[in-house]
Amino acid sequence: MVLAGVMADGRGMTDRLLAGVVARLIEDGVRVAGALRETGPSGESGQCDTALRLLPEGPVVPITQNLGAGSAACRMDAGALETAVALATADLAANGADLVVLNKFGISEAEGRGFRALIGEAVANGVPVLVGLSETHRAAFGRFADSMAIDLPPSEEGVIAWCRAVITPAPDAASVVADRMGKSGGLSGQRS
């Protein structure tokens, strides 16, 4: 299966888990696309100030509205989220990826918006997708995935093992040239 969800117990723990996984995969040369929730120096994400860091190198897109000092509500800025989605989708189309990682299948995705189309497009093109889940929208993700996804254990090693198992490494230029030379008998068969 090329679609997986993961949910860790505790506030912000799924964000931390995904950030750790992505950092290790990028360090290993995996081309990762998508978006993660931006976290502060302590590794925690703010309750109402939410920003998405587009993978692999940014930008960071704030996706919440400032409702003023007297407001206790936290409001998603749907336009800003759709901007983040458009940027991530364009990057995936232009640069490709070995893996798409998204911080969350949330209310926007449950309602048919957000990163939902990007998930479907990636899976249709054979690019594995890893999505953070919450208990609130887990059932909606299950309906969307229609038994095409697996639940991963909330451990960095377990998630990385799945990622490595589903990623099809792109051949490097040297191995492509060597393979072609081996099949054609090398350059010695060419005329001068």
mmCIF file of C-alpha atoms in Angstrom:
data_model
loop_
_atom_site.group_PDB
_atom_site.id
_atom_site.type_symbol
_atom_site.label_atom_id
_atom_site.label_comp_id
_atom_site.label_asym_id
_atom_site.label_seq_id
_atom_site.Cartn_x
_atom_site.Cartn_y
_atom_site.Cartn_z
ATOM 1 C CA MET A 1 0.000 0.000 0.000
ATOM 2 C CA VAL A 2 1.299 3.440 -0.907
ATOM 3 C CA LEU A 3 -0.938 5.375 1.483
ATOM 4 C CA ALA A 4 -0.468 5.345 5.238
ATOM 5 C CA GLY A 5 -1.678 7.269 8.245
ATOM 6 C CA VAL A 6 -0.043 7.651 11.630
ATOM 7 C CA MET A 7 -1.299 9.073 14.900
ATOM 8 C CA ALA A 8 0.781 9.545 18.040
ATOM 9 C CA ASP A 9 -0.717 10.079 21.502
ATOM 10 C CA GLY A 10 -0.299 13.506 23.080
ATOM 11 C CA ARG A 11 -0.662 17.035 21.843
ATOM 12 C CA GLY A 12 1.813 17.824 19.069
ATOM 13 C CA MET A 13 3.338 14.339 19.126
ATOM 14 C CA THR A 14 2.261 13.433 15.578
ATOM 15 C CA ASP A 15 3.845 16.680 14.346
ATOM 16 C CA ARG A 16 7.082 15.832 16.165
ATOM 17 C CA LEU A 17 7.063 12.259 14.863
ATOM 18 C CA LEU A 18 6.592 13.355 11.253
ATOM 19 C CA ALA A 19 9.253 16.074 11.572
ATOM 20 C CA GLY A 20 11.758 13.506 12.842
ATOM 21 C CA VAL A 21 10.912 11.060 10.059
ATOM 22 C CA VAL A 22 11.195 13.716 7.356
ATOM 23 C CA ALA A 23 14.515 15.024 8.697
ATOM 24 C CA ARG A 24 16.022 11.538 8.615
ATOM 25 C CA LEU A 25 14.687 10.724 5.157
ATOM 26 C CA ILE A 26 15.941 14.003 3.676
ATOM 27 C CA GLU A 27 19.336 13.359 5.268
ATOM 28 C CA ASP A 28 19.338 9.984 3.473
ATOM 29 C CA GLY A 29 18.652 11.663 0.121
ATOM 30 C CA VAL A 30 14.927 10.930 -0.162
ATOM 31 C CA ARG A 31 13.040 13.560 -2.170
ATOM 32 C CA VAL A 32 10.158 14.556 0.119
ATOM 33 C CA ALA A 33 7.279 16.847 -0.844
ATOM 34 C CA GLY A 34 4.216 17.998 1.091
ATOM 35 C CA ALA A 35 3.790 20.068 4.251
ATOM 36 C CA LEU A 36 4.487 19.824 7.958
ATOM 37 C CA ARG A 37 3.167 21.932 10.783
ATOM 38 C CA GLU A 38 5.843 24.413 11.773
ATOM 39 C CA THR A 39 7.048 23.883 15.316
ATOM 40 C CA GLY A 40 8.899 26.184 17.660
ATOM 41 C CA PRO A 41 12.349 25.638 19.161
ATOM 42 C CA SER A 42 10.859 23.396 21.864
ATOM 43 C CA GLY A 43 9.315 21.154 19.204
ATOM 44 C CA GLU A 44 5.785 22.260 20.063
ATOM 45 C CA SER A 45 3.330 23.843 17.695
ATOM 46 C CA GLY A 46 1.146 26.696 18.816
ATOM 47 C CA GLN A 47 -2.521 26.031 19.517
ATOM 48 C CA CYS A 48 -3.879 28.891 17.454
ATOM 49 C CA ASP A 49 -0.914 30.154 15.457
ATOM 50 C CA THR A 50 -0.532 27.504 12.808
ATOM 51 C CA ALA A 51 1.861 27.623 9.895
ATOM 52 C CA LEU A 52 2.802 24.967 7.378
ATOM 53 C CA ARG A 53 6.390 24.471 6.246
ATOM 54 C CA LEU A 54 6.278 23.262 2.674
ATOM 55 C CA LEU A 55 8.679 20.439 1.982
ATOM 56 C CA PRO A 56 11.487 20.136 1.355
ATOM 57 C CA GLU A 57 12.764 23.692 1.934
ATOM 58 C CA GLY A 58 9.825 26.011 2.489
ATOM 59 C CA PRO A 59 8.339 28.532 2.370
ATOM 60 C CA VAL A 60 6.435 28.680 5.639
ATOM 61 C CA VAL A 61 2.776 29.612 5.081
ATOM 62 C CA PRO A 62 0.691 30.855 8.052
ATOM 63 C CA ILE A 63 -2.756 29.242 7.755
ATOM 64 C CA THR A 64 -4.654 30.802 10.668
ATOM 65 C CA GLN A 65 -6.394 34.149 10.896
ATOM 66 C CA ASN A 66 -5.628 36.696 13.565
ATOM 67 C CA LEU A 67 -9.009 37.471 15.105
ATOM 68 C CA GLY A 68 -7.694 40.049 17.546
ATOM 69 C CA ALA A 69 -6.493 40.079 21.139
ATOM 70 C CA GLY A 70 -9.977 39.613 22.629
ATOM 71 C CA SER A 71 -10.809 36.507 20.613
ATOM 72 C CA ALA A 72 -10.560 33.078 22.188
ATOM 73 C CA ALA A 73 -11.392 31.320 18.912
ATOM 74 C CA CYS A 74 -8.856 29.742 16.606
ATOM 75 C CA ARG A 75 -9.825 30.127 12.976
ATOM 76 C CA MET A 76 -8.365 28.458 9.932
ATOM 77 C CA ASP A 77 -7.690 30.821 7.038
ATOM 78 C CA ALA A 78 -9.104 28.750 4.170
ATOM 79 C CA GLY A 79 -7.527 30.995 1.532
ATOM 80 C CA ALA A 80 -4.078 30.642 3.091
ATOM 81 C CA LEU A 81 -4.500 26.856 3.318
ATOM 82 C CA GLU A 82 -5.454 26.693 -0.351
ATOM 83 C CA THR A 83 -2.360 28.802 -1.169
ATOM 84 C CA ALA A 84 -0.210 26.250 0.678
ATOM 85 C CA VAL A 85 -1.955 23.424 -1.194
ATOM 86 C CA ALA A 86 -1.389 25.143 -4.555
ATOM 87 C CA LEU A 87 2.309 25.710 -3.796
ATOM 88 C CA ALA A 88 2.817 22.100 -2.678
ATOM 89 C CA THR A 89 0.929 20.750 -5.700
ATOM 90 C CA ALA A 90 2.945 22.899 -8.116
ATOM 91 C CA ASP A 91 6.203 21.820 -6.475
ATOM 92 C CA LEU A 92 5.268 18.147 -6.732
ATOM 93 C CA ALA A 93 4.315 18.554 -10.406
ATOM 94 C CA ALA A 94 7.520 20.447 -11.233
ATOM 95 C CA ASN A 95 10.052 18.496 -9.187
ATOM 96 C CA GLY A 96 8.502 15.113 -8.425
ATOM 97 C CA ALA A 97 9.125 13.310 -5.145
ATOM 98 C CA ASP A 98 9.898 9.918 -3.715
ATOM 99 C CA LEU A 99 7.403 10.492 -0.886
ATOM 100 C CA VAL A 100 4.675 12.978 0.057
ATOM 101 C CA VAL A 101 4.253 13.737 3.764
ATOM 102 C CA LEU A 102 1.349 15.788 5.106
ATOM 103 C CA ASN A 103 0.961 16.885 8.691
ATOM 104 C CA LYS A 104 -2.733 16.133 8.941
ATOM 105 C CA PHE A 105 -5.875 14.873 7.295
ATOM 106 C CA GLY A 106 -8.029 17.530 8.931
ATOM 107 C CA ILE A 107 -11.419 19.130 8.569
ATOM 108 C CA SER A 108 -10.639 20.646 5.165
ATOM 109 C CA GLU A 109 -9.659 17.246 3.772
ATOM 110 C CA ALA A 110 -12.636 15.569 5.461
ATOM 111 C CA GLU A 111 -14.892 18.062 3.661
ATOM 112 C CA GLY A 112 -13.254 17.393 0.272
ATOM 113 C CA ARG A 113 -10.821 20.328 0.188
ATOM 114 C CA GLY A 114 -7.326 21.002 1.448
ATOM 115 C CA PHE A 115 -4.650 18.487 0.494
ATOM 116 C CA ARG A 116 -7.183 15.835 -0.521
ATOM 117 C CA ALA A 117 -6.619 16.234 -4.289
ATOM 118 C CA LEU A 118 -2.838 16.236 -3.802
ATOM 119 C CA ILE A 119 -3.067 12.939 -1.901
ATOM 120 C CA GLY A 120 -5.154 11.382 -4.665
ATOM 121 C CA GLU A 121 -2.884 12.686 -7.412
ATOM 122 C CA ALA A 122 0.263 11.419 -5.713
ATOM 123 C CA VAL A 123 -1.201 7.955 -5.090
ATOM 124 C CA ALA A 124 -2.495 7.774 -8.672
ATOM 125 C CA ASN A 125 1.039 8.507 -9.887
ATOM 126 C CA GLY A 126 2.593 5.875 -7.629
ATOM 127 C CA VAL A 127 4.113 8.308 -5.140
ATOM 128 C CA PRO A 128 3.666 7.017 -1.566
ATOM 129 C CA VAL A 129 1.844 9.341 0.849
ATOM 130 C CA LEU A 130 2.224 9.496 4.633
ATOM 131 C CA VAL A 131 -0.448 11.486 6.485
ATOM 132 C CA GLY A 132 -0.738 12.509 10.125
ATOM 133 C CA LEU A 133 -4.089 11.606 11.654
ATOM 134 C CA SER A 134 -6.171 12.738 14.607
ATOM 135 C CA GLU A 135 -8.930 10.800 16.308
ATOM 136 C CA THR A 136 -11.404 13.477 15.173
ATOM 137 C CA HIS A 137 -10.869 12.864 11.451
ATOM 138 C CA ARG A 138 -9.587 9.297 11.427
ATOM 139 C CA ALA A 139 -12.923 7.901 10.221
ATOM 140 C CA ALA A 140 -13.088 10.489 7.417
ATOM 141 C CA PHE A 141 -9.593 9.443 6.312
ATOM 142 C CA GLY A 142 -10.742 5.815 6.319
ATOM 143 C CA ARG A 143 -13.707 6.664 4.082
ATOM 144 C CA PHE A 144 -11.459 8.695 1.754
ATOM 145 C CA ALA A 145 -8.807 5.953 1.545
ATOM 146 C CA ASP A 146 -11.459 3.264 1.007
ATOM 147 C CA SER A 147 -9.295 0.428 2.408
ATOM 148 C CA MET A 148 -6.283 1.540 0.350
ATOM 149 C CA ALA A 149 -4.346 2.815 3.392
ATOM 150 C CA ILE A 150 -2.654 1.247 6.354
ATOM 151 C CA ASP A 151 -2.251 2.537 9.893
ATOM 152 C CA LEU A 152 1.356 2.745 11.010
ATOM 153 C CA PRO A 153 2.586 2.399 14.578
ATOM 154 C CA PRO A 154 3.520 5.758 16.139
ATOM 155 C CA SER A 155 7.242 5.026 16.230
ATOM 156 C CA GLU A 156 9.878 6.772 14.156
ATOM 157 C CA GLU A 157 11.582 3.471 13.291
ATOM 158 C CA GLY A 158 8.295 1.856 12.229
ATOM 159 C CA VAL A 159 7.290 4.790 10.035
ATOM 160 C CA ILE A 160 10.737 5.010 8.440
ATOM 161 C CA ALA A 161 10.693 1.264 7.752
ATOM 162 C CA TRP A 162 7.374 1.665 5.889
ATOM 163 C CA CYS A 163 8.694 4.677 3.954
ATOM 164 C CA ARG A 164 11.803 2.819 2.848
ATOM 165 C CA ALA A 165 9.742 -0.215 1.860
ATOM 166 C CA VAL A 166 7.400 1.754 -0.418
ATOM 167 C CA ILE A 167 9.841 4.224 -1.942
ATOM 168 C CA THR A 168 11.102 3.164 -5.328
ATOM 169 C CA PRO A 169 14.508 4.756 -5.614
ATOM 170 C CA ALA A 170 15.162 6.590 -8.849
ATOM 171 C CA PRO A 171 18.262 5.287 -10.555
ATOM 172 C CA ASP A 172 21.215 7.626 -10.535
ATOM 173 C CA ALA A 173 22.694 8.751 -13.851
ATOM 174 C CA ALA A 174 25.772 6.519 -13.528
ATOM 175 C CA SER A 175 23.712 3.348 -13.100
ATOM 176 C CA VAL A 176 21.458 4.273 -16.051
ATOM 177 C CA VAL A 177 24.488 4.823 -18.301
ATOM 178 C CA ALA A 178 26.128 1.594 -17.074
ATOM 179 C CA ASP A 179 22.915 -0.334 -17.653
ATOM 180 C CA ARG A 180 22.501 1.038 -21.181
ATOM 181 C CA MET A 181 26.137 0.360 -22.046
ATOM 182 C CA GLY A 182 25.848 -3.194 -20.785
ATOM 183 C CA LYS A 183 22.758 -3.878 -22.918
ATOM 184 C CA SER A 184 24.142 -2.293 -26.082
ATOM 185 C CA GLY A 185 27.595 -3.790 -25.831
ATOM 186 C CA GLY A 186 29.151 -0.532 -24.701
ATOM 187 C CA LEU A 187 30.641 2.169 -26.825
ATOM 188 C CA SER A 188 32.960 -0.210 -28.678
ATOM 189 C CA GLY A 189 30.191 -1.092 -31.131
ATOM 190 C CA GLN A 190 30.028 2.477 -32.444
ATOM 191 C CA ARG A 191 31.602 3.436 -35.765
ATOM 192 C CA SER A 192 34.077 6.268 -36.061
#
